[in-house]
CSV table of C-alpha atoms in Angstrom, one decimal:
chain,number,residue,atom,x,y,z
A,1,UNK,CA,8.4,-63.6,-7.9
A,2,UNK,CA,5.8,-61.7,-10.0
A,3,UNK,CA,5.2,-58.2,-9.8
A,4,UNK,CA,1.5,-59.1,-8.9
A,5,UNK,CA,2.4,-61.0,-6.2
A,6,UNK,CA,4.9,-58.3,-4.7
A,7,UNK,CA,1.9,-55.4,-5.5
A,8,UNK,CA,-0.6,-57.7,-4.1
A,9,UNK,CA,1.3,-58.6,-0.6
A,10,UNK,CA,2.2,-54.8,-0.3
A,11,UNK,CA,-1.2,-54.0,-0.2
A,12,UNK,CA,-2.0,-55.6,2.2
A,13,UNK,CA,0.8,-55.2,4.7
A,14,UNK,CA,1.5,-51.4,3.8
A,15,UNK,CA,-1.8,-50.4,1.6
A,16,UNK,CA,-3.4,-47.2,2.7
A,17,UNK,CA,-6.6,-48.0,3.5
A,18,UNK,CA,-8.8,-49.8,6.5
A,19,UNK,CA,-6.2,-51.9,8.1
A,20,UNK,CA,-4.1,-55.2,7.1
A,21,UNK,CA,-7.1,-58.0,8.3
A,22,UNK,CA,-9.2,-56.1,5.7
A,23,UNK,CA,-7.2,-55.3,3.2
A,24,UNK,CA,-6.4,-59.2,2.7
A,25,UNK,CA,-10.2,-59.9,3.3
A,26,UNK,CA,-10.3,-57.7,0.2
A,27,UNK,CA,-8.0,-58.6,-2.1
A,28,UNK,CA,-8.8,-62.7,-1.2
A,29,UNK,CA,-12.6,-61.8,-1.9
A,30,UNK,CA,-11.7,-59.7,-5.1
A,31,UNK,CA,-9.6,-62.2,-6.5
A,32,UNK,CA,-12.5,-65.0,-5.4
A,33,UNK,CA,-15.0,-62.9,-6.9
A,34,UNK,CA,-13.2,-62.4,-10.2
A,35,UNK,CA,-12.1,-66.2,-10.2
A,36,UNK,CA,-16.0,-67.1,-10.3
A,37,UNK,CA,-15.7,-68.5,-6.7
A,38,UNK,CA,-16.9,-66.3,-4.3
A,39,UNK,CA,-18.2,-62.6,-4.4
A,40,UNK,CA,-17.2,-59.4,-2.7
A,41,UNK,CA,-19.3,-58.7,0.4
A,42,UNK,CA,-17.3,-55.5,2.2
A,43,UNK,CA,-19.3,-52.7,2.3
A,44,UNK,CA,-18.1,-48.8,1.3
A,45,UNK,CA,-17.8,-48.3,5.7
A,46,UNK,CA,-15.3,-51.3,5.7
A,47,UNK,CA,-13.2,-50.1,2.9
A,48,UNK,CA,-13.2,-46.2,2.7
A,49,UNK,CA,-15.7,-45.8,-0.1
A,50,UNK,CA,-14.2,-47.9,-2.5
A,51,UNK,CA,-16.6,-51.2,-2.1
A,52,UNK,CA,-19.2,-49.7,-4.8
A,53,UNK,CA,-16.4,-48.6,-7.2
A,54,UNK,CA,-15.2,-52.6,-6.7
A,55,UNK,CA,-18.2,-54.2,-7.4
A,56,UNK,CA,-18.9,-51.7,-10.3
A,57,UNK,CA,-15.4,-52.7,-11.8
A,58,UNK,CA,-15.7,-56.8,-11.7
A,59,UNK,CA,-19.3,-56.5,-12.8
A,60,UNK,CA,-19.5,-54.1,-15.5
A,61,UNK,CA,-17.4,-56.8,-18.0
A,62,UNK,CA,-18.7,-60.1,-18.7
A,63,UNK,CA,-15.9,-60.7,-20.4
A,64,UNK,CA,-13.5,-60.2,-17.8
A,65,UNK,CA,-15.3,-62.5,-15.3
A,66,UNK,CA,-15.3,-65.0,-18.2
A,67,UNK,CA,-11.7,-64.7,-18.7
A,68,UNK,CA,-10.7,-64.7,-15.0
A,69,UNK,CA,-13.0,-67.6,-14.6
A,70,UNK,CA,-10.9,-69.9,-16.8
A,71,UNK,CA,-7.7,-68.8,-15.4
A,72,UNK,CA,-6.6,-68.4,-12.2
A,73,UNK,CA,-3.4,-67.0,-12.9
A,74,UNK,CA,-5.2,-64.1,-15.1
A,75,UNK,CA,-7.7,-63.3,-12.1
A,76,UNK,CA,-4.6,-62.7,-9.3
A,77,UNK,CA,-3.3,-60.2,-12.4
A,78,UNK,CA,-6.5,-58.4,-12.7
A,79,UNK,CA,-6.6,-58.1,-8.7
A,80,UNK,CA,-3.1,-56.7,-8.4
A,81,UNK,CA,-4.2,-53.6,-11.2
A,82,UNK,CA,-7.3,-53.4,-8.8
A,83,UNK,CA,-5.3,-53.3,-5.8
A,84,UNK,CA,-3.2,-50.6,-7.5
A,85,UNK,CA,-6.4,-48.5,-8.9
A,86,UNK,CA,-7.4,-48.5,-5.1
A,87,UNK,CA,-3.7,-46.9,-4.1
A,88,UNK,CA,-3.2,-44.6,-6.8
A,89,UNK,CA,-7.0,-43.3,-5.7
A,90,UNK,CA,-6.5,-42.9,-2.2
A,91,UNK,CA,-3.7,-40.7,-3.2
A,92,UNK,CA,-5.8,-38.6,-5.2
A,93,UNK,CA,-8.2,-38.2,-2.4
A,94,UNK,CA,-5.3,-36.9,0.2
A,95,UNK,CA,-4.3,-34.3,-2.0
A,96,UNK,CA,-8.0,-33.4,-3.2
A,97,UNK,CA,-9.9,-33.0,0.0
A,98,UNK,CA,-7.6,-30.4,2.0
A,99,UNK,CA,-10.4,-28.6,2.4
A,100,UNK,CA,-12.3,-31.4,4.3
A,101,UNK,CA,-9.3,-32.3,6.2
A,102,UNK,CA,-9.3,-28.1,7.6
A,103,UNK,CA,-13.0,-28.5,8.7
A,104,UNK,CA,-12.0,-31.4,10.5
A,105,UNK,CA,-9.5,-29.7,11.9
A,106,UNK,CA,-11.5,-26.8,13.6
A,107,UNK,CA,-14.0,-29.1,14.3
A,108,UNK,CA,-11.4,-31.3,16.8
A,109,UNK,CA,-10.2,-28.2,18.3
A,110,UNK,CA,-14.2,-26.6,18.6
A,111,UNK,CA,-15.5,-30.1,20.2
A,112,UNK,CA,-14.7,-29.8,23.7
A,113,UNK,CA,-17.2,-27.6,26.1
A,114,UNK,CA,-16.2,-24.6,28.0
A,115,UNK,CA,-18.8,-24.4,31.0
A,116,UNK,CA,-18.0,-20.5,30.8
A,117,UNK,CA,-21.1,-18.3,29.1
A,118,UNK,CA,-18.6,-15.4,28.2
A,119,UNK,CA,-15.7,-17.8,27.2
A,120,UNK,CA,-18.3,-20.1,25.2
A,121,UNK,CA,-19.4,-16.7,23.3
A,122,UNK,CA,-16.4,-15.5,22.6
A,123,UNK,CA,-15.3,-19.0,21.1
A,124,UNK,CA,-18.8,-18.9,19.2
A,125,UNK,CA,-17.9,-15.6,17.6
A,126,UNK,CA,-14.6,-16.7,16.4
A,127,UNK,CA,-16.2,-20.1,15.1
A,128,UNK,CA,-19.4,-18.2,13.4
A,129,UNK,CA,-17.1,-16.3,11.4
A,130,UNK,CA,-15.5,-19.5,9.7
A,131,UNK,CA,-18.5,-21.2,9.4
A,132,UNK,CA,-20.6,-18.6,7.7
A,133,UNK,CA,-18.2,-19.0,5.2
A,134,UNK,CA,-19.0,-22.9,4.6
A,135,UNK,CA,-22.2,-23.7,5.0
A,136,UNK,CA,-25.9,-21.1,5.1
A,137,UNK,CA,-27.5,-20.2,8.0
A,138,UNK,CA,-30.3,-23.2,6.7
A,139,UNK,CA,-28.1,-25.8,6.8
A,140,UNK,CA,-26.0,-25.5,10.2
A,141,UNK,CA,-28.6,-22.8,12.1
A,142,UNK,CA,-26.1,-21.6,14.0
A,143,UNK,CA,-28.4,-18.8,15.0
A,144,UNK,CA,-30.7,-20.8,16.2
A,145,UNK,CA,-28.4,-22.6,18.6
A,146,UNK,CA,-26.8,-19.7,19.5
A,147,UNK,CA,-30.1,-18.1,21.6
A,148,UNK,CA,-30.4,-21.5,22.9
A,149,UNK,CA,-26.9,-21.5,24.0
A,150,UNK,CA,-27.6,-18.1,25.3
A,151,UNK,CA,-30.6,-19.4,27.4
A,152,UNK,CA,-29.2,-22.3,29.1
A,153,UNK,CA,-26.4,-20.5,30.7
A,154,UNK,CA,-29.2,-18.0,31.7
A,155,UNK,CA,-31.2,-20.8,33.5
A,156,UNK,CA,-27.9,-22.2,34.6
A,157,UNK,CA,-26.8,-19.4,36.3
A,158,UNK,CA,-30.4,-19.1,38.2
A,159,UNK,CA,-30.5,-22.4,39.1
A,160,UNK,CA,-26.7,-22.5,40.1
A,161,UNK,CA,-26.7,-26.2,39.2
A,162,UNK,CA,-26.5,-28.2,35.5
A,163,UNK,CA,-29.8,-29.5,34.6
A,164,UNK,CA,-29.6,-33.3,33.8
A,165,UNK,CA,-28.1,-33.9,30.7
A,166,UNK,CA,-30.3,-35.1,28.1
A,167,UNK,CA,-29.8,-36.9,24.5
A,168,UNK,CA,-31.3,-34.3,21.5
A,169,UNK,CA,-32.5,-35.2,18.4
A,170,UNK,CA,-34.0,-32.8,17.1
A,171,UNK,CA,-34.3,-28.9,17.3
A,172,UNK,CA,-37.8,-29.2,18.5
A,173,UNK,CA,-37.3,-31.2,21.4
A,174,UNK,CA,-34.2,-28.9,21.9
A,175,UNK,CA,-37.3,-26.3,22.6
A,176,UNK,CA,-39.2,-28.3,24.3
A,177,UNK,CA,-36.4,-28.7,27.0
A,178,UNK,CA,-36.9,-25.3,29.0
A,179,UNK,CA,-34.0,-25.9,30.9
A,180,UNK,CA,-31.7,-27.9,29.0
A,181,UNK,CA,-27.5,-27.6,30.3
A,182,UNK,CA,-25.4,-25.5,28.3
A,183,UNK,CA,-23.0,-28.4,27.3
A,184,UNK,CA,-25.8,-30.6,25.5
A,185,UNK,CA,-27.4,-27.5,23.8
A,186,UNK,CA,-23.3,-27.8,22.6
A,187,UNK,CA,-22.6,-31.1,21.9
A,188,UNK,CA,-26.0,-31.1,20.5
A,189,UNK,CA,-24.5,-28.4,17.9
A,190,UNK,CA,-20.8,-30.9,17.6
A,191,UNK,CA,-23.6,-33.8,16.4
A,192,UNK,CA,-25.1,-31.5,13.8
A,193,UNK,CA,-21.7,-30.3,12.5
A,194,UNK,CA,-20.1,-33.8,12.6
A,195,UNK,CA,-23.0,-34.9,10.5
A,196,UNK,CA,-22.8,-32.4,7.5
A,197,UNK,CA,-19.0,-33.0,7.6
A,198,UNK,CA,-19.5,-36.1,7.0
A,199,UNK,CA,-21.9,-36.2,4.4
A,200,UNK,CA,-20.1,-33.6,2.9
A,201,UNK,CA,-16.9,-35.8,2.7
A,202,UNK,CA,-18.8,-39.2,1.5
A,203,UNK,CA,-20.2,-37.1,-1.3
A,204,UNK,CA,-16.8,-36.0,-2.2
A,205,UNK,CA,-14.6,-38.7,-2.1
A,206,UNK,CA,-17.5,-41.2,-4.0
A,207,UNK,CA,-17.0,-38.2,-6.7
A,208,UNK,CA,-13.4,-38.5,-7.2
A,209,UNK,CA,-13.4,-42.2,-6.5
A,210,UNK,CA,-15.9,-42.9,-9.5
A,211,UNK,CA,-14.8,-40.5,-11.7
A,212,UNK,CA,-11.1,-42.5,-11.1
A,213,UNK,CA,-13.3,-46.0,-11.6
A,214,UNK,CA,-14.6,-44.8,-14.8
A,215,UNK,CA,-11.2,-44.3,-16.5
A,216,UNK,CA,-9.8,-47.3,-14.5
A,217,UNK,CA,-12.1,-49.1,-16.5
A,218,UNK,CA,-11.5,-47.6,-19.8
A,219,UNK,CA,-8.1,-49.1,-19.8
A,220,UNK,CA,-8.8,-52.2,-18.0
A,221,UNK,CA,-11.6,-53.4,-20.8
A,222,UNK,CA,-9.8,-52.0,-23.7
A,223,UNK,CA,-7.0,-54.6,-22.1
A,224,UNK,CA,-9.4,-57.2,-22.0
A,225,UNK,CA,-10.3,-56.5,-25.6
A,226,UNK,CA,-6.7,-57.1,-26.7
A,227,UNK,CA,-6.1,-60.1,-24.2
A,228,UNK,CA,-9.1,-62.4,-25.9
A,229,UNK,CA,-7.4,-61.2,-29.7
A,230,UNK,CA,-4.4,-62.7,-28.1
A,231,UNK,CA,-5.6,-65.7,-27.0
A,232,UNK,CA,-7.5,-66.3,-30.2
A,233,UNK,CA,-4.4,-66.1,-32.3
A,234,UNK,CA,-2.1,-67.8,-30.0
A,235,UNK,CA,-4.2,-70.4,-28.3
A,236,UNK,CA,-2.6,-73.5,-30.3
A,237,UNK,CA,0.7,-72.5,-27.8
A,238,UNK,CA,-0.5,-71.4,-25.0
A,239,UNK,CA,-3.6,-71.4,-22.7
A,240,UNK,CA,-2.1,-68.9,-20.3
A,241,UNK,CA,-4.0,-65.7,-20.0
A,242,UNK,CA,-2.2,-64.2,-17.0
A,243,UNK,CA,1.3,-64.2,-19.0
A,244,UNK,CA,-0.6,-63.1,-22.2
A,245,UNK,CA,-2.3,-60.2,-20.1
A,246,UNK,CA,1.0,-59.3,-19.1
A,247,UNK,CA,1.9,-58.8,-23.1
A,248,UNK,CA,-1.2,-57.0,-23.8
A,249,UNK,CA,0.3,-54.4,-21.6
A,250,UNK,CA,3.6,-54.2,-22.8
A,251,UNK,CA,5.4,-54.5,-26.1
A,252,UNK,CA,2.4,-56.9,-27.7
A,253,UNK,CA,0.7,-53.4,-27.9
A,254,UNK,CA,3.2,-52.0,-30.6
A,255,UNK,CA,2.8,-54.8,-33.1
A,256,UNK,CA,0.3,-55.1,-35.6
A,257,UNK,CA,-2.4,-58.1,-34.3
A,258,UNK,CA,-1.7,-59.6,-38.5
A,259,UNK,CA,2.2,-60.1,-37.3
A,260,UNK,CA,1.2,-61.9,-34.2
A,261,UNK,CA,-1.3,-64.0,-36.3
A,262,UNK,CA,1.7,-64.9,-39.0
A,263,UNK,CA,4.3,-65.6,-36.1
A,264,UNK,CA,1.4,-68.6,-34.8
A,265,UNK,CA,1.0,-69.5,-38.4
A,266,UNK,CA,4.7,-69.9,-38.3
A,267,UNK,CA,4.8,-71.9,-34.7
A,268,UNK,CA,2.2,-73.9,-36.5
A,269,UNK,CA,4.6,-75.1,-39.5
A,270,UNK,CA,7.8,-76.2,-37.4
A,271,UNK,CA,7.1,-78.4,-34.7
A,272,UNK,CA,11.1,-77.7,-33.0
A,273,UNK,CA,9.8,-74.1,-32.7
A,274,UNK,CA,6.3,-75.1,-31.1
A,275,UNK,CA,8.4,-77.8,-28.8
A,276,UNK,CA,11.0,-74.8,-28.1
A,277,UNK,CA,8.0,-71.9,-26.9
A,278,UNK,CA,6.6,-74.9,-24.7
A,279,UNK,CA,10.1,-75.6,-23.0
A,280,UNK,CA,10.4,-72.0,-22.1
A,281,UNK,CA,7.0,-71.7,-20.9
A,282,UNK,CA,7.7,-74.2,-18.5
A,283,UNK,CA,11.3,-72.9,-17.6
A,284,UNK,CA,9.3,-69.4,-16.9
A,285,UNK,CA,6.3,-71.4,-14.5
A,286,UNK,CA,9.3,-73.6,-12.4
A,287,UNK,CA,10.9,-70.0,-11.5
A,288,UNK,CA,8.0,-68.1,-11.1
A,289,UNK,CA,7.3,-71.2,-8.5
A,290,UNK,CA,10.8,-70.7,-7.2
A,291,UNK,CA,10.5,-66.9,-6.5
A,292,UNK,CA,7.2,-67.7,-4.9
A,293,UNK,CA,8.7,-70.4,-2.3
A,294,UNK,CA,11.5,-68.2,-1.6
A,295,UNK,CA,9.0,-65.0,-1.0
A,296,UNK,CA,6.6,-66.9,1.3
A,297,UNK,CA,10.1,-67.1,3.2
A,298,UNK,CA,10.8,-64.1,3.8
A,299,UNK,CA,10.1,-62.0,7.2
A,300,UNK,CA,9.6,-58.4,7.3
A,301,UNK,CA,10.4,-55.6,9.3
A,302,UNK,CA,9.9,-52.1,10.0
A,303,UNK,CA,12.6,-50.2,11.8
A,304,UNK,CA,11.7,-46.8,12.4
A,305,UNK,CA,14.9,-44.1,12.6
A,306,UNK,CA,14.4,-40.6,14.1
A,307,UNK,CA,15.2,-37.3,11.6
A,308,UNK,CA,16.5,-35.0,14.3
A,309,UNK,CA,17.8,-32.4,11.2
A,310,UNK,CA,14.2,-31.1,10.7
A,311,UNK,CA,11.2,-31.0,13.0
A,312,UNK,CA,9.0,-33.3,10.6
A,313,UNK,CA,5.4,-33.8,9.3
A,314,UNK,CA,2.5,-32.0,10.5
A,315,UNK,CA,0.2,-35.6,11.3
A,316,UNK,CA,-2.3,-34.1,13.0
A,317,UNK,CA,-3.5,-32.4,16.7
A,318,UNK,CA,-3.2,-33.0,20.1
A,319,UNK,CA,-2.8,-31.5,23.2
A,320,UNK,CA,0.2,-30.4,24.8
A,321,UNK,CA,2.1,-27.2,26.5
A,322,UNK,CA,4.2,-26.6,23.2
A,323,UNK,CA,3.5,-22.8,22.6
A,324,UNK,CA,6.0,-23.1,19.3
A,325,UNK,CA,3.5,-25.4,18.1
A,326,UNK,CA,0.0,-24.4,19.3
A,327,UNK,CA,-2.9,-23.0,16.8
A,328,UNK,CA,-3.9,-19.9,16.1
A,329,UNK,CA,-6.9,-20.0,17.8
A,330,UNK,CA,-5.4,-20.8,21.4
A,331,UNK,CA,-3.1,-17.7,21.3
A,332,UNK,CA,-6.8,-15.5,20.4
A,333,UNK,CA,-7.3,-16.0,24.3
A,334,UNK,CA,-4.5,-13.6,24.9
A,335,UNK,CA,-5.9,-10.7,23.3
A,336,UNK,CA,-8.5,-10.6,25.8
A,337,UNK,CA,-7.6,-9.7,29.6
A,338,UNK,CA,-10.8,-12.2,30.9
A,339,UNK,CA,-10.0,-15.2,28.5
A,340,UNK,CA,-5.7,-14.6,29.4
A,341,UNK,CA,-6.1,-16.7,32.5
A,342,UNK,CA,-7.9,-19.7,30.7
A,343,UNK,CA,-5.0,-19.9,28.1
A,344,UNK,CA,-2.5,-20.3,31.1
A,345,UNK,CA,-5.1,-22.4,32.6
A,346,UNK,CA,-4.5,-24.7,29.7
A,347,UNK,CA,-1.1,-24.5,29.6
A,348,UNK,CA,-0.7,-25.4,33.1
A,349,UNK,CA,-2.1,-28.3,32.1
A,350,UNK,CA,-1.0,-29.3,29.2
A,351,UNK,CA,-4.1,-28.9,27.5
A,352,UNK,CA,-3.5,-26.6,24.4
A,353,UNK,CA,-4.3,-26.9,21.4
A,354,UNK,CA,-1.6,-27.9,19.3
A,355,UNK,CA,0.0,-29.2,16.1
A,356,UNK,CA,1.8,-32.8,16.3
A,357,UNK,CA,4.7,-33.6,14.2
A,358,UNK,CA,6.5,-36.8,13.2
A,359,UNK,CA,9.6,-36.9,12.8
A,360,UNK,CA,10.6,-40.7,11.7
A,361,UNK,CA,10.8,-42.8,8.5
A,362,UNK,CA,9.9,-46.1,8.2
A,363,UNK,CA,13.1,-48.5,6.7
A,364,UNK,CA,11.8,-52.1,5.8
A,365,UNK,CA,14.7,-54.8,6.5
């Protein structure tokens, strides 16, 4: 079996984005697309961010649509290096947006109400001070929903009963509502935030994603370059551009294009040799067809085993009555003498706050 053909079938049962329907969706279409056949219709939403950088890629070479288009082979090539620009990238964007995944963070644990006034400003204070430090009083107006925090627990408290919750848009119609409830004023807020994170996260990851694209593509069409010198000089032998692509990549790159040209010139002269290249071209098709059959055969599985020496990954939050494992911000509630009965309020029932850990590896059999 090729090494495309392994890269390409671990995308799409292991890749790290969207999940496996769309991944083959994508690398079908890509490899449709590049064949000349079809064209890539997945939007950025369906595939992390990376559709734009995709179609950018397979249309920004004529050349390499030309190429693909005469040679299936070549075009399942090109799609594997795709595939593997897309995993190599998604890597890069783990490790280069902590500081997203942090916001996210306090944002999960900040989402649920508390239909308390003094325990929803105490929890404002703590969450104004982190804030301030990301984003201007402009762009999240956090004092603006503060006093209107402030004044629907003032009219909930005279009324003794929630208004009915309403849907707001906007921060006039949040004025307009003289006695709005306390927890839309506060999802209200959770919308707002949600909506800068978000933004804030597109923006960054279509950064890193293009400026990844743009050196993807460096490479790629220098390769492309060197695959049509290759088949110029050596098309009296062979027509196939996916195993000269592979050459282009390899040792073909450390010899002078005039050597290649004088080995074909050689080919040309002795008919036993030409007759010889052509036998082990075929010998090299029949077992790549062999390795192919015999993969198409094969079934996968995923055992998982537990790693009970160490406590495991951090893979995200949940809720729970693990105090060894709770945030920060649940033990704050302690420090006050009000707030200490809604931390063992929580606790009771199982409702903190608090990190979840994996503690398994995956073994494929």
């Amino acid at each position: 079996m090729t090494d495309s053909h392994i890269n390409i079938n671990a995308f799409e049962h292991f890749g790290s984005i969207g999940d496996a329907e769309m991944r083959r969706r994508l690398s079908q279409e890509l490899q449709a697309t590049l064949s000349g056949a079809g064209r890539l219709i997945l939007t950025d939403a369906d595939t992390e961010n990376f559709a734009t950088a995709l179609q950018n890629i397979v249309n920004g070479s004529a050349m390499l649509r030309e190429l693909c288009a005469a040679d299936v082979h070549l075009a399942h090539e090109i799609t594997a290096e795709i595939l593997d620009f897309i995993q190599k990238t998604k890597k890069t964007l783990v490790s280069e947006t902590t500081e997203i995944s942090e916001e996210q963070g306090l944002l999960d644990i900040y989402t649920p109400f508390e239909n308390s006034e003094q325990t929803s400003e105490y929890r404002w204070d703590l969450l104004t001070k982190q804030l301030n430090q990301i984003y201007t009083n402009n762009e999240l107006k956090l004092d603006f929903y503060k006093k209107e925090l402030k004044v629907a627990f003032k009219n909930q408290a005279l009324k003794k009963e929630t208004e009915t919750e309403n849907e707001v848009e906007t921060e006039s119609e949040v004025k307009t509502v003289a006695k709005t409830s306390p927890e839309s004023v506060w999802q209200h807020f959770i919308a707002h935030w949600q909506k800068l994170l978000f933004a804030k996260q597109t923006a960054q990851e279509l950064a890193i994603i293009d400026a990844a694209r743009k050196a993807f593509c460096d490479d790629l069409y220098k390769h492309i370059d060197e695959l049509k010198q290759l088949q110029e000089i050596l098309s009296p032998f062979t027509n196939e551009l996916g195993r000269l692509w592979d050459m282009s990549r390899g040792n073909w790159q450390r010899i002078n294009f005039d050597a290649i040209k004088k080995y074909a010139e050689l080919l040309k002269r002795d008919k036993t040799l030409a007759e010889l290249a052509e036998m082990l071209g075929k010998m090299r098709t029949a077992e790549q067809e062999y390795e192919e059959e015999l993969f198409s055969e094969t079934a996968l599985r995923t055992d998982w085993i537990p790693q009970t020496a160490y406590r495991g990954d951090i893979v995200g939050v949940h809720e729970s009555d693990d105090i060894s494992s709770m945030l920060p911000s649940e033990a704050a509630f302690l420090s006050d003498a009000v707030l200490e009965t809604v931390f063992y309020k929580k606790f009771a029932e199982k409702k903190l706050q608090t990190f979840e850990f994996q503690n398994k590896t995956a073994k494929y059999t």
